[in-house]
Amino acid sequence: MTGPFVLAEDVEIVPVASLSAAVRAHIESGDGDFTITRPHTRTTSKVINSQAAEFLRQFQQPTTLADAIVRFGKAVQRKPTQVLEDVFPFLESCLIDKLLVEPGSAAAPIRSSLEQGALVANYTVQRCVHVLVDTELYRVRAADREAALKILRRGAGQQVKQRLEREAKILAHLGGRIAPQLFSSGETGEGQTYLALEWVPGELCGEAAAAIRASTYESLPESLVSMCSAILDAYAALHDLGVIHSDVHPSNVLVSTGTIRIIDYGLARVDGENQELAWVPRGGVPHLLEPEYAKAILSGSPVPLSSYAGEQYSVAALIYFLLTGRHHIDFSCVKEAMFRQIAEEPPVSLWARGLTGATEIERVLFRALSKDASSRFPDMRAMATEFREAAARSRQTTQRSVPSAERQYRNQWLESFLNMASDPTIDLISPSLGYPTASLNFGATGIAYGLFRIAGVREDAGLVALSSRWLDRACREARHKLAFYTPDTQMTPETVGRVSPYHTPSGMACVQALLAHSYGDSDTCATATARFLQLSEQDCENPDLTLGRAGTLLTLSSLADAFRWDKASGDLEKLLEAGNKLCSKLWAHFDAMPPIADSPPSTFLGIAHGWAGYLYATLRWVKTAGVEAPATLKSRLHELAQLAQRNGLRAFWPRMTEPNSSILGGWCNGSAGFVFLWELAHRVTSDPQWLSLAEGVGRDAYHSRDEGPSLCCGLTGKAYSQLCLYKHTGDRIWLENASNLCSLAVRKSEISARIAEPRLPFSLYKGDLGLAVLVSDLERPESALMPFFEDEAWPAPS
């Protein structure tokens, strides 16, 4: 205690005022208070006052406790003895929790100790998965298999070592049932205790539940209830084997291909006579601990061993959290108050958490959450059975009228949107969002196009006329300087180019040609087609789909598909000639590029700006023109496929080739865009591996990442990816997914409008117009097509 101490480098002291309102609502704090935490430790964050925060700053440089107390005393004009008396309990907790440490390695941030490629216990490290103050977890590989390597950190202590050794014995007892299989255990050459376990490719149940809740309008999604039921079955099976997990929380249950695996047995115990495995110190996440434990803490009594009945309570609390996204009690952040709530306060009703029609399920959960252990179910198996039966009854009573009600709700929203769009003279420039007024992506051309698509589904002549008026508006807007480029919003020739159909006059010419073709106006169609070809010949080095040459090739495919019926027109031959020339030029560029895996880190992979878009546009052209595919197209498809990442049955690609690039769900840079690529690859080549990838990435696209409602980046584009798979496979699950995403997008759009969030309601790709087309398309899902992207069958004139 006489030597110097220093504040650990990674300690975070954050003003409570800077936290979100949702977090502050659960923190008992005063004005000027702070939170203090050290990442990767097992210690929860603390709330401290401003004087405590100032006292800790005395240790930003190594100093003795005596010197720090003297300096702080002078600053606050108090005697050192008074300061010591006041700060001693707090000071002691900071030392115990390793917030204040001796200078040296203990002060450094807690980071992984093994590099990629390191050899440990005959396994090669692939990547670090998780780091804590006492243990590290790595994904590793031996010659014949992948594994998870759990290794003790240096200096972790004898108790943690014993915990790891006990975990190895429990995993051996389970033999791969419910838990990962134990491959080996022991000590590394450096004397560190380790476990090598089966690598389970799954998703943490908390993350899986959050994704399901966010991707559907239903308050009680069937897939979420089924997952919860499977978790209950897994814990029942674990108890049947005589093992009490003793560490229930959302990060200790993995969901993979419908299978549940319970992980992390460091606190587990085996019920029986083997004292080594039967007696284990308690731990776990406080919010999920049972009332018996809380009462012992409050009374100062010895805490009880974990029990079957106590774990039933914890599992019920976990299921409540997975269903609602909230804990079963609105917990205080003060530990003593929280334990008092566990011991005394009843759980909040599921109805109050927004779950309707869940009365039967609530009855099961609340029995398991009883404060009296004897009032709970006799065992986990009985609880699992009751939950499954309650879920079946809830499903029967809540799902009968949902489809028709949702359809009516969406159509009412669509009518409201069409009423807004019925005036082609309205101001397109928002006071806060000055985007282009004539382009396909943002402006009047896109409105004309979207309304014509809706008119086709509804067979509504009035909407056809309205679409024509909006196209006239686009032609007038095209004369103004903000028609296609708006420097204030970074929409300039340098950023969006000069040939992109989505952003430049070439897109307006294309829509003019398509609409004129459908009206039977051959003169206007020929003039607009010629203008499109002329505008598309401008210099452009960018090959991508939304800003460059691949977009031109895609648009040539759409025009050629539309004009194929008219054998007398010379436009088709001109389009085919231009497309073949452009395709050859693009592939000369692509063939000069390195293998995709060896590309620079900033290389995009998705549809809008990367390799998926290059390949999709090419496949569209090959299908449209009936020409032989570029020689290296197949190898490039395989290169991109090899970069797929997996999570159970889901497949996904990072946004870029750079390490740790983000994983997105939308059309432009995420999974939804890849669905279209692999579905089209299967249609063109009939190779079953591409259909498998399409379905895998389709599952990931449905996995929510809290997107907005837009066609480009959000729920509308994701819904069209599900419709793409529905049309290709006939499996109605994809149609149900699309319907769910559409309803969720409508709700999010209404919320944005209600809170006056800055938005672009009439933008085809960034606003509500794409969603309006989707709502209309769901009336005839077999012919639904993502606007200005999929190969549309434009109607011939009657």
Coordinates of C-alpha atoms in Angstrom, one line a residue, residues 431-736:
P431 CA -35.7 23.1 -46.4
S432 CA -33.1 20.8 -44.8
L433 CA -32.4 18.3 -47.6
G434 CA -31.5 19.9 -50.9
Y435 CA -31.2 16.9 -53.1
P436 CA -31.5 16.7 -56.9
T437 CA -35.0 17.4 -58.2
A438 CA -34.9 15.6 -61.6
S439 CA -32.9 12.4 -61.1
L440 CA -34.2 8.8 -61.0
N441 CA -32.8 8.2 -57.5
F442 CA -34.0 11.4 -55.8
G443 CA -36.3 13.4 -58.0
A444 CA -39.2 13.6 -60.5
T445 CA -38.0 11.0 -62.9
G446 CA -38.1 8.4 -60.1
I447 CA -41.6 9.5 -59.1
A448 CA -42.8 9.1 -62.6
Y449 CA -41.2 5.7 -62.8
G450 CA -42.6 4.5 -59.4
L451 CA -46.1 5.7 -60.1
F452 CA -46.1 3.9 -63.5
R453 CA -45.1 0.7 -61.8
I454 CA -47.9 1.0 -59.3
A455 CA -50.3 1.9 -62.1
G456 CA -49.4 -1.4 -63.9
V457 CA -50.1 -3.5 -60.9
R458 CA -53.4 -1.7 -60.2
E459 CA -54.3 -1.3 -63.9
D460 CA -55.2 2.3 -63.0
A461 CA -55.3 4.7 -66.0
G462 CA -55.4 7.7 -63.6
L463 CA -52.0 6.7 -62.1
V464 CA -50.6 6.3 -65.7
A465 CA -51.7 9.9 -66.4
L466 CA -50.2 11.1 -63.1
S467 CA -46.9 9.3 -64.0
S468 CA -46.8 11.1 -67.3
R469 CA -47.3 14.5 -65.6
W470 CA -44.4 13.8 -63.2
L471 CA -42.2 12.9 -66.2
D472 CA -43.1 16.2 -67.8
R473 CA -42.1 17.8 -64.4
A474 CA -38.8 16.0 -64.6
C475 CA -38.2 17.5 -68.1
R476 CA -38.8 21.0 -66.8
E477 CA -36.6 20.4 -63.7
A478 CA -33.8 19.2 -66.0
R479 CA -33.2 22.8 -67.1
H480 CA -32.3 23.9 -63.6
K481 CA -28.8 23.7 -62.0
L482 CA -30.1 21.5 -59.1
A483 CA -31.7 19.0 -61.4
F484 CA -29.0 16.3 -61.1
Y485 CA -26.1 17.8 -59.0
T486 CA -26.3 19.6 -55.7
P487 CA -22.9 20.5 -54.3
D488 CA -24.3 21.1 -50.8
T489 CA -25.2 17.4 -50.5
Q490 CA -22.0 16.1 -52.2
M491 CA -24.0 15.2 -55.3
T492 CA -21.5 16.4 -57.9
P493 CA -20.0 15.0 -61.2
E494 CA -16.9 14.0 -59.2
T495 CA -19.0 11.8 -56.8
V496 CA -21.9 10.4 -58.9
G497 CA -20.3 10.7 -62.3
R498 CA -21.8 11.7 -65.6
V499 CA -23.3 8.4 -67.0
S500 CA -25.1 6.8 -64.0
P501 CA -28.8 6.1 -64.9
Y502 CA -29.6 6.5 -61.2
H503 CA -28.2 10.0 -60.9
T504 CA -27.8 11.7 -64.3
P505 CA -29.9 12.6 -67.3
S506 CA -29.3 9.2 -68.9
G507 CA -31.7 7.8 -66.3
M508 CA -34.4 10.3 -67.3
A509 CA -33.9 9.3 -71.0
C510 CA -34.3 5.6 -70.1
V511 CA -37.5 6.2 -68.3
Q512 CA -38.8 8.3 -71.1
A513 CA -38.0 5.5 -73.5
L514 CA -39.7 2.8 -71.4
L515 CA -42.8 4.7 -70.7
A516 CA -43.2 5.8 -74.4
H517 CA -42.7 2.2 -75.4
S518 CA -45.6 1.1 -73.1
Y519 CA -47.8 3.9 -74.5
G520 CA -47.0 2.8 -78.1
D521 CA -45.3 6.2 -78.9
S522 CA -42.6 4.8 -81.1
D523 CA -41.2 8.3 -82.1
T524 CA -40.7 9.4 -78.5
C525 CA -39.3 6.0 -77.7
A526 CA -36.7 6.2 -80.5
T527 CA -35.7 9.7 -79.6
A528 CA -35.3 8.9 -75.9
T529 CA -33.3 5.7 -76.7
A530 CA -30.9 7.6 -78.9
R531 CA -30.5 10.2 -76.2
F532 CA -29.7 7.6 -73.6
L533 CA -27.1 6.0 -75.9
Q534 CA -25.5 9.4 -76.5
L535 CA -25.5 10.4 -72.8
S536 CA -24.0 7.0 -71.9
E537 CA -21.0 7.5 -74.2
Q538 CA -19.4 10.1 -71.9
D539 CA -16.1 9.3 -70.3
C540 CA -16.4 7.3 -67.1
E541 CA -13.7 5.3 -65.3
N542 CA -15.9 4.1 -62.5
P543 CA -17.1 0.5 -63.2
D544 CA -19.7 0.2 -60.4
L545 CA -23.4 -0.3 -60.7
T546 CA -25.0 2.8 -59.2
L547 CA -22.3 5.4 -60.2
G548 CA -20.7 4.0 -63.3
R549 CA -20.5 1.7 -66.3
A550 CA -22.0 -1.4 -64.8
G551 CA -25.2 0.6 -64.3
T552 CA -25.2 1.6 -67.9
L553 CA -24.9 -2.1 -68.9
L554 CA -27.8 -3.0 -66.6
T555 CA -30.0 -0.3 -68.1
L556 CA -29.1 -1.5 -71.6
S557 CA -30.4 -4.9 -70.6
S558 CA -33.7 -3.4 -69.3
L559 CA -34.2 -1.5 -72.6
A560 CA -33.3 -4.5 -74.8
D561 CA -35.6 -6.7 -72.8
A562 CA -38.5 -4.2 -73.3
F563 CA -37.9 -3.7 -77.0
R564 CA -37.4 -7.3 -78.0
W565 CA -41.1 -7.6 -79.1
D566 CA -40.6 -4.9 -81.8
K567 CA -38.8 -6.6 -84.6
A568 CA -39.3 -3.6 -87.0
S569 CA -37.5 -1.2 -84.7
G570 CA -33.8 -0.6 -85.2
D571 CA -33.4 0.3 -81.5
L572 CA -32.8 -3.2 -80.4
E573 CA -29.8 -3.7 -82.6
K574 CA -28.3 -0.5 -81.5
L575 CA -28.8 -1.5 -77.9
L576 CA -27.2 -4.9 -78.4
E577 CA -24.2 -3.4 -80.2
A578 CA -23.7 -0.9 -77.4
G579 CA -24.1 -3.5 -74.7
N580 CA -21.6 -6.0 -76.3
K581 CA -19.1 -3.2 -76.7
L582 CA -19.5 -2.0 -73.2
C583 CA -19.4 -5.5 -71.7
S584 CA -16.1 -6.2 -73.5
K585 CA -14.6 -3.0 -72.3
L586 CA -15.7 -3.6 -68.7
W587 CA -14.2 -7.1 -68.7
A588 CA -10.9 -5.9 -70.1
H589 CA -10.8 -3.7 -67.0
F590 CA -11.9 -6.5 -64.6
D591 CA -9.4 -9.0 -66.0
A592 CA -6.6 -6.6 -65.2
M593 CA -7.7 -6.6 -61.6
P594 CA -6.1 -8.9 -59.0
P595 CA -8.0 -11.9 -57.4
I596 CA -10.8 -10.5 -55.3
A597 CA -9.3 -11.8 -52.0
D598 CA -6.0 -10.0 -52.9
S599 CA -7.6 -6.7 -53.7
P600 CA -6.7 -3.5 -51.8
P601 CA -8.5 -3.2 -48.5
S602 CA -10.8 -0.5 -49.7
T603 CA -12.3 -2.7 -52.5
F604 CA -16.1 -2.9 -52.2
L605 CA -17.9 -6.3 -52.5
G606 CA -21.6 -5.4 -52.7
I607 CA -24.1 -4.7 -55.4
A608 CA -24.1 -0.9 -55.5
H609 CA -20.3 -0.2 -55.6
G610 CA -18.5 -3.5 -55.9
W611 CA -17.9 -7.0 -57.3
A612 CA -21.5 -8.2 -56.8
G613 CA -22.7 -5.4 -58.9
Y614 CA -20.1 -6.0 -61.7
L615 CA -21.1 -9.7 -61.8
Y616 CA -24.9 -9.0 -61.6
A617 CA -24.8 -6.5 -64.5
T618 CA -22.8 -8.9 -66.6
L619 CA -25.1 -11.9 -65.9
R620 CA -28.1 -9.7 -66.8
W621 CA -26.4 -8.8 -70.1
V622 CA -25.5 -12.4 -70.9
K623 CA -29.1 -13.4 -70.3
T624 CA -30.5 -10.5 -72.3
A625 CA -28.2 -10.6 -75.3
G626 CA -27.9 -14.4 -75.4
V627 CA -24.1 -14.0 -75.8
E628 CA -21.3 -16.1 -74.4
A629 CA -20.2 -15.1 -70.9
P630 CA -16.8 -13.5 -70.5
A631 CA -14.2 -16.2 -70.0
T632 CA -13.3 -15.3 -66.5
L633 CA -16.9 -14.6 -65.2
K634 CA -17.2 -18.1 -63.6
S635 CA -13.9 -17.8 -61.8
R636 CA -14.8 -14.4 -60.5
L637 CA -18.1 -15.8 -59.1
H638 CA -16.1 -18.5 -57.3
E639 CA -13.6 -15.9 -56.0
L640 CA -16.5 -13.9 -54.5
A641 CA -18.2 -17.0 -53.2
Q642 CA -15.1 -18.0 -51.3
L643 CA -15.2 -14.8 -49.3
A644 CA -18.6 -15.8 -47.8
Q645 CA -18.8 -15.8 -44.0
R646 CA -21.2 -18.2 -42.2
N647 CA -23.3 -18.2 -39.1
G648 CA -25.3 -21.4 -39.0
L649 CA -27.5 -21.4 -42.2
R650 CA -26.8 -17.8 -42.8
A651 CA -24.2 -16.5 -45.3
F652 CA -23.0 -13.0 -45.6
W653 CA -20.2 -10.9 -47.1
P654 CA -18.3 -7.9 -45.5
R655 CA -18.8 -4.5 -47.0
M656 CA -15.2 -4.3 -48.1
T657 CA -12.1 -6.6 -48.4
E658 CA -10.5 -4.8 -45.4
P659 CA -10.2 -6.7 -42.1
N660 CA -13.1 -6.2 -39.7
S661 CA -15.2 -4.5 -42.4
S662 CA -18.9 -4.0 -41.4
I663 CA -21.6 -6.6 -42.2
L664 CA -24.7 -4.9 -43.5
G665 CA -28.2 -6.1 -44.5
G666 CA -29.4 -3.7 -47.1
W667 CA -29.4 -3.8 -50.9
C668 CA -26.6 -1.4 -51.6
N669 CA -23.7 -2.8 -49.6
G670 CA -25.2 -5.8 -47.8
S671 CA -26.8 -9.1 -47.9
A672 CA -30.0 -8.2 -49.8
G673 CA -28.0 -7.2 -52.9
F674 CA -26.1 -10.5 -52.9
V675 CA -29.4 -12.4 -53.0
F676 CA -30.1 -11.0 -56.5
L677 CA -26.6 -11.9 -57.7
W678 CA -26.7 -15.6 -56.6
E679 CA -30.3 -16.1 -57.7
L680 CA -29.5 -14.8 -61.2
A681 CA -26.3 -16.8 -61.3
H682 CA -28.4 -19.9 -60.6
R683 CA -30.9 -19.0 -63.3
V684 CA -28.2 -18.4 -65.9
T685 CA -26.0 -21.4 -65.1
S686 CA -28.3 -23.9 -63.3
D687 CA -25.4 -24.5 -60.9
P688 CA -27.0 -25.6 -57.5
Q689 CA -24.2 -24.0 -55.4
W690 CA -25.5 -20.5 -56.4
L691 CA -29.0 -21.3 -55.2
S692 CA -27.6 -22.5 -51.9
L693 CA -25.7 -19.2 -51.5
A694 CA -28.8 -17.2 -52.5
E695 CA -30.9 -18.9 -49.8
G696 CA -28.1 -18.6 -47.2
V697 CA -27.7 -14.9 -47.8
G698 CA -31.4 -14.5 -48.0
R699 CA -31.7 -15.7 -44.5
D700 CA -29.1 -13.2 -43.4
A701 CA -30.9 -10.4 -45.3
Y702 CA -34.0 -11.1 -43.1
H703 CA -31.8 -10.9 -40.0
S704 CA -32.3 -7.4 -38.8
R705 CA -29.6 -4.8 -38.3
D706 CA -32.1 -2.1 -37.4
E707 CA -32.4 -0.5 -40.9
G708 CA -34.7 2.2 -42.0
P709 CA -37.5 1.7 -44.5
S710 CA -35.7 2.7 -47.7
L711 CA -35.2 0.7 -50.9
C712 CA -31.4 1.3 -51.1
C713 CA -30.2 0.6 -47.6
G714 CA -33.2 -0.6 -45.7
L715 CA -36.2 -2.8 -45.2
T716 CA -37.8 -2.3 -48.6
G717 CA -34.7 -3.5 -50.5
K718 CA -34.5 -6.5 -48.1
A719 CA -38.2 -7.3 -48.7
Y720 CA -37.5 -7.4 -52.5
S721 CA -34.7 -9.8 -51.9
Q722 CA -37.1 -12.2 -50.1
L723 CA -39.6 -11.8 -53.0
C724 CA -36.8 -12.7 -55.4
L725 CA -36.3 -16.0 -53.6
Y726 CA -40.1 -16.6 -53.4
K727 CA -40.4 -16.3 -57.1
H728 CA -37.4 -18.5 -57.8
T729 CA -38.2 -21.3 -55.2
G730 CA -42.0 -21.0 -54.6
D731 CA -41.3 -21.4 -50.9
R732 CA -43.9 -19.2 -49.1
I733 CA -41.6 -18.5 -46.1
W734 CA -39.8 -16.0 -48.3
L735 CA -43.2 -14.3 -49.1
E736 CA -44.0 -14.2 -45.4

